[in-house]
PDB file of C-alpha atoms in Angstrom:
ATOM      1  CA  UNK A   1      80.820 282.952 175.963  1.00  0.00           C
ATOM      2  CA  UNK A   2      84.468 284.008 175.752  1.00  0.00           C
ATOM      3  CA  UNK A   3      83.952 286.396 178.656  1.00  0.00           C
ATOM      4  CA  UNK A   4      83.204 283.371 180.849  1.00  0.00           C
ATOM      5  CA  UNK A   5      86.512 281.727 179.953  1.00  0.00           C
ATOM      6  CA  UNK A   6      89.853 282.490 181.532  1.00  0.00           C
ATOM      7  CA  UNK A   7      92.981 283.057 179.461  1.00  0.00           C
ATOM      8  CA  UNK A   8      94.235 279.719 180.751  1.00  0.00           C
ATOM      9  CA  UNK A   9      91.129 277.922 179.513  1.00  0.00           C
ATOM     10  CA  UNK A  10      91.322 279.684 176.152  1.00  0.00           C
ATOM     11  CA  UNK A  11      94.956 278.571 175.844  1.00  0.00           C
ATOM     12  CA  UNK A  12      93.991 274.904 176.250  1.00  0.00           C
ATOM     13  CA  UNK A  13      90.983 275.222 173.933  1.00  0.00           C
ATOM     14  CA  UNK A  14      93.228 276.650 171.212  1.00  0.00           C
ATOM     15  CA  UNK A  15      95.641 273.740 171.678  1.00  0.00           C
ATOM     16  CA  UNK A  16      92.763 271.279 171.397  1.00  0.00           C
ATOM     17  CA  UNK A  17      91.648 272.846 168.112  1.00  0.00           C
ATOM     18  CA  UNK A  18      95.201 272.862 166.732  1.00  0.00           C
ATOM     19  CA  UNK A  19      95.821 269.187 167.519  1.00  0.00           C
ATOM     20  CA  UNK A  20      92.417 268.091 166.289  1.00  0.00           C
ATOM     21  CA  UNK A  21      93.293 269.776 162.980  1.00  0.00           C
ATOM     22  CA  UNK A  22      96.777 268.190 162.945  1.00  0.00           C
ATOM     23  CA  UNK A  23      95.353 264.753 163.691  1.00  0.00           C
ATOM     24  CA  UNK A  24      92.717 265.007 160.961  1.00  0.00           C
ATOM     25  CA  UNK A  25      95.384 266.311 158.581  1.00  0.00           C
ATOM     26  CA  UNK A  26      97.695 263.403 159.375  1.00  0.00           C
ATOM     27  CA  UNK A  27      94.944 260.828 158.895  1.00  0.00           C
ATOM     28  CA  UNK A  28      93.615 262.457 155.721  1.00  0.00           C
ATOM     29  CA  UNK A  29      96.834 263.312 153.917  1.00  0.00           C
ATOM     30  CA  UNK A  30      99.356 261.072 155.661  1.00  0.00           C
ATOM     31  CA  UNK A  31     102.062 263.617 154.958  1.00  0.00           C
ATOM     32  CA  UNK A  32     104.301 262.766 157.903  1.00  0.00           C
ATOM     33  CA  UNK A  33     105.438 259.297 156.839  1.00  0.00           C
ATOM     34  CA  UNK A  34     105.023 259.130 153.118  1.00  0.00           C
ATOM     35  CA  UNK A  35     107.591 257.512 150.829  1.00  0.00           C
ATOM     36  CA  UNK A  36     109.260 260.836 150.096  1.00  0.00           C
ATOM     37  CA  UNK A  37     110.596 260.909 153.653  1.00  0.00           C
ATOM     38  CA  UNK A  38     114.020 259.599 152.741  1.00  0.00           C
ATOM     39  CA  UNK A  39     115.867 261.028 155.740  1.00  0.00           C
ATOM     40  CA  UNK A  40     113.930 259.298 158.466  1.00  0.00           C
ATOM     41  CA  UNK A  41     116.982 257.521 159.896  1.00  0.00           C
ATOM     42  CA  UNK A  42     119.525 260.252 159.338  1.00  0.00           C
ATOM     43  CA  UNK A  43     120.849 262.657 161.922  1.00  0.00           C
ATOM     44  CA  UNK A  44     119.328 266.080 161.351  1.00  0.00           C
ATOM     45  CA  UNK A  45     121.729 268.987 161.546  1.00  0.00           C
ATOM     46  CA  UNK A  46     120.827 271.843 163.843  1.00  0.00           C
ATOM     47  CA  UNK A  47     120.925 275.178 162.088  1.00  0.00           C
ATOM     48  CA  UNK A  48     121.154 278.700 163.405  1.00  0.00           C
ATOM     49  CA  UNK A  49     118.977 279.181 166.492  1.00  0.00           C
ATOM     50  CA  UNK A  50     118.024 275.506 166.353  1.00  0.00           C
ATOM     51  CA  UNK A  51     118.795 272.708 168.767  1.00  0.00           C
ATOM     52  CA  UNK A  52     117.985 269.066 169.205  1.00  0.00           C
ATOM     53  CA  UNK A  53     114.711 268.223 170.845  1.00  0.00           C
ATOM     54  CA  UNK A  54     115.513 267.354 174.457  1.00  0.00           C
ATOM     55  CA  UNK A  55     112.895 267.578 177.227  1.00  0.00           C
ATOM     56  CA  UNK A  56     115.340 267.687 180.153  1.00  0.00           C
ATOM     57  CA  UNK A  57     115.182 271.440 180.683  1.00  0.00           C
ATOM     58  CA  UNK A  58     111.424 271.458 180.124  1.00  0.00           C
ATOM     59  CA  UNK A  59     110.790 268.963 182.909  1.00  0.00           C
ATOM     60  CA  UNK A  60     113.283 270.778 185.115  1.00  0.00           C
ATOM     61  CA  UNK A  61     111.242 273.977 184.698  1.00  0.00           C
ATOM     62  CA  UNK A  62     108.021 272.049 185.395  1.00  0.00           C
ATOM     63  CA  UNK A  63     109.619 270.519 188.504  1.00  0.00           C
ATOM     64  CA  UNK A  64     110.803 273.878 189.871  1.00  0.00           C
ATOM     65  CA  UNK A  65     107.517 275.627 189.108  1.00  0.00           C
ATOM     66  CA  UNK A  66     105.465 272.896 190.796  1.00  0.00           C
ATOM     67  CA  UNK A  67     107.716 273.107 193.864  1.00  0.00           C
ATOM     68  CA  UNK A  68     107.214 276.879 193.866  1.00  0.00           C
ATOM     69  CA  UNK A  69     103.416 276.514 193.679  1.00  0.00           C
ATOM     70  CA  UNK A  70     103.351 274.010 196.552  1.00  0.00           C
ATOM     71  CA  UNK A  71     105.641 276.167 198.696  1.00  0.00           C
ATOM     72  CA  UNK A  72     103.651 279.337 197.966  1.00  0.00           C
ATOM     73  CA  UNK A  73     100.289 277.740 198.736  1.00  0.00           C
ATOM     74  CA  UNK A  74     101.568 276.050 201.897  1.00  0.00           C
ATOM     75  CA  UNK A  75     103.159 279.256 203.152  1.00  0.00           C
ATOM     76  CA  UNK A  76      99.912 281.129 202.584  1.00  0.00           C
ATOM     77  CA  UNK A  77      97.658 278.438 203.980  1.00  0.00           C
ATOM     78  CA  UNK A  78      99.675 277.564 207.087  1.00  0.00           C
ATOM     79  CA  UNK A  79     101.523 280.766 207.963  1.00  0.00           C
ATOM     80  CA  UNK A  80      99.459 283.402 206.188  1.00  0.00           C
ATOM     81  CA  UNK A  81     102.419 284.531 204.089  1.00  0.00           C
ATOM     82  CA  UNK A  82     101.493 286.758 201.154  1.00  0.00           C
ATOM     83  CA  UNK A  83     102.437 285.223 197.770  1.00  0.00           C
ATOM     84  CA  UNK A  84     104.885 287.059 195.527  1.00  0.00           C
ATOM     85  CA  UNK A  85     103.190 290.095 193.989  1.00  0.00           C
ATOM     86  CA  UNK A  86     104.239 289.306 190.410  1.00  0.00           C
ATOM     87  CA  UNK A  87     103.030 285.721 190.743  1.00  0.00           C
ATOM     88  CA  UNK A  88      99.723 286.846 192.242  1.00  0.00           C
ATOM     89  CA  UNK A  89      99.126 289.384 189.480  1.00  0.00           C
ATOM     90  CA  UNK A  90      99.897 286.875 186.747  1.00  0.00           C
ATOM     91  CA  UNK A  91      97.837 284.153 188.442  1.00  0.00           C
ATOM     92  CA  UNK A  92      94.813 286.425 188.864  1.00  0.00           C
ATOM     93  CA  UNK A  93      95.101 287.617 185.268  1.00  0.00           C
ATOM     94  CA  UNK A  94      95.169 284.179 183.611  1.00  0.00           C
ATOM     95  CA  UNK A  95      92.562 282.527 185.888  1.00  0.00           C
ATOM     96  CA  UNK A  96      89.900 285.275 185.916  1.00  0.00           C
ATOM     97  CA  UNK A  97      86.940 284.971 186.169  1.00  0.00           C
ATOM     98  CA  UNK A  98      87.743 283.054 189.341  1.00  0.00           C
ATOM     99  CA  UNK A  99      85.642 280.101 190.462  1.00  0.00           C
ATOM    100  CA  UNK A 100      86.339 277.599 193.252  1.00  0.00           C
ATOM    101  CA  UNK A 101      85.627 273.925 192.523  1.00  0.00           C
ATOM    102  CA  UNK A 102      87.958 272.061 194.915  1.00  0.00           C
ATOM    103  CA  UNK A 103      89.076 272.313 198.538  1.00  0.00           C
ATOM    104  CA  UNK A 104      92.717 272.651 199.540  1.00  0.00           C
ATOM    105  CA  UNK A 105      93.130 268.999 200.542  1.00  0.00           C
ATOM    106  CA  UNK A 106      92.151 267.882 197.031  1.00  0.00           C
ATOM    107  CA  UNK A 107      94.375 270.530 195.473  1.00  0.00           C
ATOM    108  CA  UNK A 108      97.382 269.448 197.547  1.00  0.00           C
ATOM    109  CA  UNK A 109      96.819 265.801 196.644  1.00  0.00           C
ATOM    110  CA  UNK A 110      96.695 266.749 192.958  1.00  0.00           C
ATOM    111  CA  UNK A 111      99.848 268.857 193.345  1.00  0.00           C
ATOM    112  CA  UNK A 112     101.706 265.970 194.973  1.00  0.00           C
ATOM    113  CA  UNK A 113     100.697 263.597 192.170  1.00  0.00           C
ATOM    114  CA  UNK A 114     101.704 266.080 189.494  1.00  0.00           C
ATOM    115  CA  UNK A 115     105.021 266.735 191.233  1.00  0.00           C
ATOM    116  CA  UNK A 116     105.643 262.975 191.336  1.00  0.00           C
ATOM    117  CA  UNK A 117     104.893 262.809 187.615  1.00  0.00           C
ATOM    118  CA  UNK A 118     107.204 265.631 186.519  1.00  0.00           C
ATOM    119  CA  UNK A 119     109.941 264.440 188.903  1.00  0.00           C
ATOM    120  CA  UNK A 120     109.836 260.973 187.372  1.00  0.00           C
ATOM    121  CA  UNK A 121     109.832 262.425 183.856  1.00  0.00           C
ATOM    122  CA  UNK A 122     112.814 264.589 184.739  1.00  0.00           C
ATOM    123  CA  UNK A 123     114.655 261.533 186.045  1.00  0.00           C
ATOM    124  CA  UNK A 124     113.793 259.541 182.917  1.00  0.00           C
ATOM    125  CA  UNK A 125     114.873 262.322 180.576  1.00  0.00           C
ATOM    126  CA  UNK A 126     118.272 262.525 182.294  1.00  0.00           C
ATOM    127  CA  UNK A 127     119.049 258.910 183.205  1.00  0.00           C
ATOM    128  CA  UNK A 128     116.777 256.596 181.169  1.00  0.00           C
ATOM    129  CA  UNK A 129     115.628 257.844 177.782  1.00  0.00           C
ATOM    130  CA  UNK A 130     117.829 257.845 174.685  1.00  0.00           C
ATOM    131  CA  UNK A 131     116.537 260.446 172.286  1.00  0.00           C
ATOM    132  CA  UNK A 132     116.548 260.292 168.521  1.00  0.00           C
ATOM    133  CA  UNK A 133     118.798 262.701 166.661  1.00  0.00           C
ATOM    134  CA  UNK A 134     116.208 263.196 163.950  1.00  0.00           C
ATOM    135  CA  UNK A 135     114.359 266.178 165.384  1.00  0.00           C
ATOM    136  CA  UNK A 136     115.607 269.726 165.719  1.00  0.00           C
ATOM    137  CA  UNK A 137     113.436 272.552 167.017  1.00  0.00           C
ATOM    138  CA  UNK A 138     113.550 276.329 167.009  1.00  0.00           C
ATOM    139  CA  UNK A 139     113.277 278.872 169.823  1.00  0.00           C
ATOM    140  CA  UNK A 140     109.509 279.291 169.429  1.00  0.00           C
ATOM    141  CA  UNK A 141     108.984 275.593 170.124  1.00  0.00           C
ATOM    142  CA  UNK A 142     111.179 275.893 173.209  1.00  0.00           C
ATOM    143  CA  UNK A 143     109.288 278.942 174.532  1.00  0.00           C
ATOM    144  CA  UNK A 144     105.920 277.313 173.859  1.00  0.00           C
ATOM    145  CA  UNK A 145     106.875 274.137 175.715  1.00  0.00           C
ATOM    146  CA  UNK A 146     108.091 276.161 178.671  1.00  0.00           C
ATOM    147  CA  UNK A 147     104.772 277.987 178.838  1.00  0.00           C
ATOM    148  CA  UNK A 148     102.931 274.685 178.399  1.00  0.00           C
ATOM    149  CA  UNK A 149     104.405 273.296 181.619  1.00  0.00           C
ATOM    150  CA  UNK A 150     103.828 276.552 183.482  1.00  0.00           C
ATOM    151  CA  UNK A 151     100.206 276.559 182.276  1.00  0.00           C
ATOM    152  CA  UNK A 152      99.788 272.962 183.481  1.00  0.00           C
ATOM    153  CA  UNK A 153     100.998 273.924 186.950  1.00  0.00           C
ATOM    154  CA  UNK A 154      98.679 276.928 187.049  1.00  0.00           C
ATOM    155  CA  UNK A 155      95.768 274.750 185.900  1.00  0.00           C
ATOM    156  CA  UNK A 156      96.104 272.698 189.082  1.00  0.00           C
ATOM    157  CA  UNK A 157      95.372 275.731 191.253  1.00  0.00           C
ATOM    158  CA  UNK A 158      93.235 277.722 188.800  1.00  0.00           C
ATOM    159  CA  UNK A 159      90.035 276.820 190.646  1.00  0.00           C
ATOM    160  CA  UNK A 160      91.438 276.374 194.156  1.00  0.00           C
ATOM    161  CA  UNK A 161      90.426 278.421 197.208  1.00  0.00           C
ATOM    162  CA  UNK A 162      92.138 281.754 197.771  1.00  0.00           C
ATOM    163  CA  UNK A 163      95.731 281.661 198.985  1.00  0.00           C
ATOM    164  CA  UNK A 164      95.353 282.754 202.601  1.00  0.00           C
ATOM    165  CA  UNK A 165      95.690 281.317 206.093  1.00  0.00           C
ATOM    166  CA  UNK A 166      92.980 278.780 206.827  1.00  0.00           C
ATOM    167  CA  UNK A 167      92.229 275.815 209.095  1.00  0.00           C
ATOM    168  CA  UNK A 168      91.186 273.330 206.430  1.00  0.00           C
ATOM    169  CA  UNK A 169      94.502 273.017 204.560  1.00  0.00           C
ATOM    170  CA  UNK A 170      94.847 269.326 205.364  1.00  0.00           C
ATOM    171  CA  UNK A 171      91.258 268.346 206.005  1.00  0.00           C
ATOM    172  CA  UNK A 172      91.543 264.728 204.847  1.00  0.00           C
ATOM    173  CA  UNK A 173      87.922 264.127 205.797  1.00  0.00           C
ATOM    174  CA  UNK A 174      87.048 265.771 202.490  1.00  0.00           C
ATOM    175  CA  UNK A 175      88.798 262.922 200.656  1.00  0.00           C
ATOM    176  CA  UNK A 176      86.734 259.856 199.750  1.00  0.00           C
ATOM    177  CA  UNK A 177      86.798 256.569 197.849  1.00  0.00           C
ATOM    178  CA  UNK A 178      87.259 258.063 194.382  1.00  0.00           C
ATOM    179  CA  UNK A 179      90.502 259.679 195.557  1.00  0.00           C
ATOM    180  CA  UNK A 180      91.852 256.230 196.453  1.00  0.00           C
ATOM    181  CA  UNK A 181      90.895 254.939 193.022  1.00  0.00           C
ATOM    182  CA  UNK A 182      92.565 257.961 191.407  1.00  0.00           C
ATOM    183  CA  UNK A 183      95.808 257.440 193.345  1.00  0.00           C
ATOM    184  CA  UNK A 184      95.806 253.718 192.453  1.00  0.00           C
ATOM    185  CA  UNK A 185      95.192 254.508 188.765  1.00  0.00           C
ATOM    186  CA  UNK A 186      97.944 257.128 188.873  1.00  0.00           C
ATOM    187  CA  UNK A 187     100.412 254.622 190.339  1.00  0.00           C
ATOM    188  CA  UNK A 188      99.595 251.889 187.807  1.00  0.00           C
ATOM    189  CA  UNK A 189      99.728 254.312 184.873  1.00  0.00           C
ATOM    190  CA  UNK A 190     103.028 255.760 186.119  1.00  0.00           C
ATOM    191  CA  UNK A 191     104.473 252.253 186.361  1.00  0.00           C
ATOM    192  CA  UNK A 192     103.395 251.477 182.781  1.00  0.00           C
ATOM    193  CA  UNK A 193     104.768 254.831 181.632  1.00  0.00           C
ATOM    194  CA  UNK A 194     108.138 254.288 183.315  1.00  0.00           C
ATOM    195  CA  UNK A 195     108.518 250.657 182.266  1.00  0.00           C
ATOM    196  CA  UNK A 196     107.754 251.572 178.653  1.00  0.00           C
ATOM    197  CA  UNK A 197     110.416 254.277 178.578  1.00  0.00           C
ATOM    198  CA  UNK A 198     112.893 251.846 180.122  1.00  0.00           C
ATOM    199  CA  UNK A 199     112.039 249.243 177.487  1.00  0.00           C
ATOM    200  CA  UNK A 200     112.373 251.720 174.624  1.00  0.00           C
ATOM    201  CA  UNK A 201     115.775 252.766 175.950  1.00  0.00           C
ATOM    202  CA  UNK A 202     117.018 249.160 176.002  1.00  0.00           C
ATOM    203  CA  UNK A 203     116.329 248.933 172.256  1.00  0.00           C
ATOM    204  CA  UNK A 204     119.072 251.489 171.702  1.00  0.00           C
ATOM    205  CA  UNK A 205     121.651 249.823 173.961  1.00  0.00           C
ATOM    206  CA  UNK A 206     123.708 246.662 173.604  1.00  0.00           C
ATOM    207  CA  UNK A 207     123.932 243.950 176.245  1.00  0.00           C
ATOM    208  CA  UNK A 208     126.713 245.895 177.965  1.00  0.00           C
ATOM    209  CA  UNK A 209     124.457 248.911 178.350  1.00  0.00           C
ATOM    210  CA  UNK A 210     126.248 251.101 175.812  1.00  0.00           C
ATOM    211  CA  UNK A 211     124.263 253.244 173.371  1.00  0.00           C
ATOM    212  CA  UNK A 212     124.673 251.754 169.904  1.00  0.00           C
ATOM    213  CA  UNK A 213     121.907 253.526 167.953  1.00  0.00           C
ATOM    214  CA  UNK A 214     119.273 256.234 168.140  1.00  0.00           C
ATOM    215  CA  UNK A 215     117.156 254.695 165.372  1.00  0.00           C
ATOM    216  CA  UNK A 216     113.763 253.085 165.832  1.00  0.00           C
ATOM    217  CA  UNK A 217     113.295 249.362 166.378  1.00  0.00           C
ATOM    218  CA  UNK A 218     110.184 247.240 166.777  1.00  0.00           C
ATOM    219  CA  UNK A 219     109.344 247.158 170.504  1.00  0.00           C
ATOM    220  CA  UNK A 220     108.534 243.637 171.680  1.00  0.00           C
ATOM    221  CA  UNK A 221     107.478 242.344 175.068  1.00  0.00           C
ATOM    222  CA  UNK A 222     106.693 244.449 178.125  1.00  0.00           C
ATOM    223  CA  UNK A 223     103.459 246.471 177.930  1.00  0.00           C
ATOM    224  CA  UNK A 224     103.589 246.529 174.139  1.00  0.00           C
ATOM    225  CA  UNK A 225     102.557 242.851 174.067  1.00  0.00           C
ATOM    226  CA  UNK A 226     100.588 242.835 177.337  1.00  0.00           C
ATOM    227  CA  UNK A 227      98.262 245.583 176.121  1.00  0.00           C
ATOM    228  CA  UNK A 228      98.679 244.884 172.409  1.00  0.00           C
ATOM    229  CA  UNK A 229      99.283 248.544 171.548  1.00  0.00           C
ATOM    230  CA  UNK A 230     102.098 250.479 169.911  1.00  0.00           C
ATOM    231  CA  UNK A 231     102.062 253.314 172.437  1.00  0.00           C
ATOM    232  CA  UNK A 232     101.372 252.145 176.004  1.00  0.00           C
ATOM    233  CA  UNK A 233     103.215 255.207 177.355  1.00  0.00           C
ATOM    234  CA  UNK A 234     100.793 257.547 175.589  1.00  0.00           C
ATOM    235  CA  UNK A 235      97.842 255.648 177.027  1.00  0.00           C
ATOM    236  CA  UNK A 236      99.448 255.851 180.475  1.00  0.00           C
ATOM    237  CA  UNK A 237      99.953 259.610 180.063  1.00  0.00           C
ATOM    238  CA  UNK A 238      96.234 260.052 179.431  1.00  0.00           C
ATOM    239  CA  UNK A 239      95.330 257.989 182.510  1.00  0.00           C
ATOM    240  CA  UNK A 240      97.762 260.004 184.641  1.00  0.00           C
ATOM    241  CA  UNK A 241      96.103 263.303 183.764  1.00  0.00           C
ATOM    242  CA  UNK A 242      92.598 261.869 184.164  1.00  0.00           C
ATOM    243  CA  UNK A 243      93.496 260.520 187.618  1.00  0.00           C
ATOM    244  CA  UNK A 244      94.805 263.924 188.693  1.00  0.00           C
ATOM    245  CA  UNK A 245      91.534 265.423 187.478  1.00  0.00           C
ATOM    246  CA  UNK A 246      89.623 262.916 189.606  1.00  0.00           C
ATOM    247  CA  UNK A 247      91.569 264.021 192.697  1.00  0.00           C
ATOM    248  CA  UNK A 248      90.404 267.577 191.966  1.00  0.00           C
ATOM    249  CA  UNK A 249      86.832 266.292 192.043  1.00  0.00           C
ATOM    250  CA  UNK A 250      86.127 266.282 188.289  1.00  0.00           C
ATOM    251  CA  UNK A 251      84.726 269.799 188.588  1.00  0.00           C
ATOM    252  CA  UNK A 252      87.725 271.836 187.495  1.00  0.00           C
ATOM    253  CA  UNK A 253      86.856 273.132 184.035  1.00  0.00           C
ATOM    254  CA  UNK A 254      90.426 274.310 183.494  1.00  0.00           C
ATOM    255  CA  UNK A 255      91.904 270.884 184.212  1.00  0.00           C
ATOM    256  CA  UNK A 256      89.190 269.308 182.054  1.00  0.00           C
ATOM    257  CA  UNK A 257      90.315 271.389 179.058  1.00  0.00           C
ATOM    258  CA  UNK A 258      93.923 270.437 179.791  1.00  0.00           C
ATOM    259  CA  UNK A 259      92.986 266.748 179.943  1.00  0.00           C
ATOM    260  CA  UNK A 260      91.113 266.937 176.637  1.00  0.00           C
ATOM    261  CA  UNK A 261      94.202 268.559 175.126  1.00  0.00           C
ATOM    262  CA  UNK A 262      96.392 265.737 176.484  1.00  0.00           C
ATOM    263  CA  UNK A 263      94.027 263.137 174.993  1.00  0.00           C
ATOM    264  CA  UNK A 264      94.002 264.778 171.549  1.00  0.00           C
ATOM    265  CA  UNK A 265      97.752 265.365 171.654  1.00  0.00           C
ATOM    266  CA  UNK A 266      98.504 261.755 172.609  1.00  0.00           C
ATOM    267  CA  UNK A 267      96.190 260.452 169.870  1.00  0.00           C
ATOM    268  CA  UNK A 268      98.069 262.623 167.365  1.00  0.00           C
ATOM    269  CA  UNK A 269     101.451 261.328 168.585  1.00  0.00           C
ATOM    270  CA  UNK A 270     100.214 257.742 168.742  1.00  0.00           C
ATOM    271  CA  UNK A 271      98.873 257.836 165.193  1.00  0.00           C
ATOM    272  CA  UNK A 272     102.109 259.190 163.750  1.00  0.00           C
ATOM    273  CA  UNK A 273     104.213 256.745 165.753  1.00  0.00           C
ATOM    274  CA  UNK A 274     102.064 253.875 164.498  1.00  0.00           C
ATOM    275  CA  UNK A 275     102.452 255.070 160.918  1.00  0.00           C
ATOM    276  CA  UNK A 276     106.206 255.394 161.349  1.00  0.00           C
ATOM    277  CA  UNK A 277     106.482 251.814 162.624  1.00  0.00           C
ATOM    278  CA  UNK A 278     104.366 250.474 159.772  1.00  0.00           C
ATOM    279  CA  UNK A 279     106.360 252.403 157.195  1.00  0.00           C
ATOM    280  CA  UNK A 280     109.771 251.392 158.530  1.00  0.00           C
ATOM    281  CA  UNK A 281     109.054 247.754 159.291  1.00  0.00           C
ATOM    282  CA  UNK A 282     107.267 245.417 156.878  1.00  0.00           C
ATOM    283  CA  UNK A 283     107.015 242.800 159.630  1.00  0.00           C
ATOM    284  CA  UNK A 284     105.403 245.119 162.164  1.00  0.00           C
ATOM    285  CA  UNK A 285     102.580 243.263 164.035  1.00  0.00           C
ATOM    286  CA  UNK A 286      99.407 243.882 162.053  1.00  0.00           C
ATOM    287  CA  UNK A 287      97.106 243.155 164.994  1.00  0.00           C
ATOM    288  CA  UNK A 288      98.768 245.687 167.320  1.00  0.00           C
ATOM    289  CA  UNK A 289      96.434 248.578 168.060  1.00  0.00           C
ATOM    290  CA  UNK A 290      97.523 252.197 168.096  1.00  0.00           C
ATOM    291  CA  UNK A 291      96.547 253.315 171.604  1.00  0.00           C
ATOM    292  CA  UNK A 292      93.527 251.609 173.197  1.00  0.00           C
ATOM    293  CA  UNK A 293      93.678 247.790 173.632  1.00  0.00           C
ATOM    294  CA  UNK A 294      91.213 245.931 171.365  1.00  0.00           C
ATOM    295  CA  UNK A 295      89.777 249.194 170.001  1.00  0.00           C
ATOM    296  CA  UNK A 296      92.156 251.387 168.001  1.00  0.00           C
TER     297      UNK A 296
END
């Protein structure tokens, strides 16, 4: 069984198992937001080899790596340029055994959507979001997150045709109605995602636009009330990754594992965010669901 899985697929499967365990642990023991957490609003001090959690550099790496993948594949497909030897060796190592499940037109569409996603997230992390000063992370977390974004980029092309000159690079005739639905879903989810981050940022600014706090406040209005959930941005993130998977044809096993990881990860984050809101605010809306409107 393991011999049929690539290292990339094993990486995502391990992440799925870890976050399933963390989610069950959070629900069962509720250790993240119990009453002993007396420093929830304080500014955590960064120790030696620690720094505040900021995703700017992470999205910058994801942006550059996605650009590199697009440029490498286009150069190979259009001009027959050989990819960098180190990249090729690493790519072949983590994606073996190789299987092809999508044509190049679908792969390029997925790459463009993913590039749009990480570009927007990079913009938001620099110009929109106001991050809490509660969390500090160590170097291992930083390295893992870097590899996470590199693995996501590789997952897009893990089951693509071989990088070589070909005539069907932009064969749009291979695209059909479900690609249009995927692009539409991606756009709507991205809009929800962006608007939610904008709304959360306004909670930490005054009317003049100056940052006055990094603490949590009850989000009201926007997609929080329209969808009736505490985490519309996490729901949007799930839809974004599913829509990219649809553009790949729903046959990429590697992207499927990545999507399942995203779903489990967002459920874990959504649950803990919901618990934090309920713990901090006695008047938090009791009928507001965690992630999925009308369900949970």
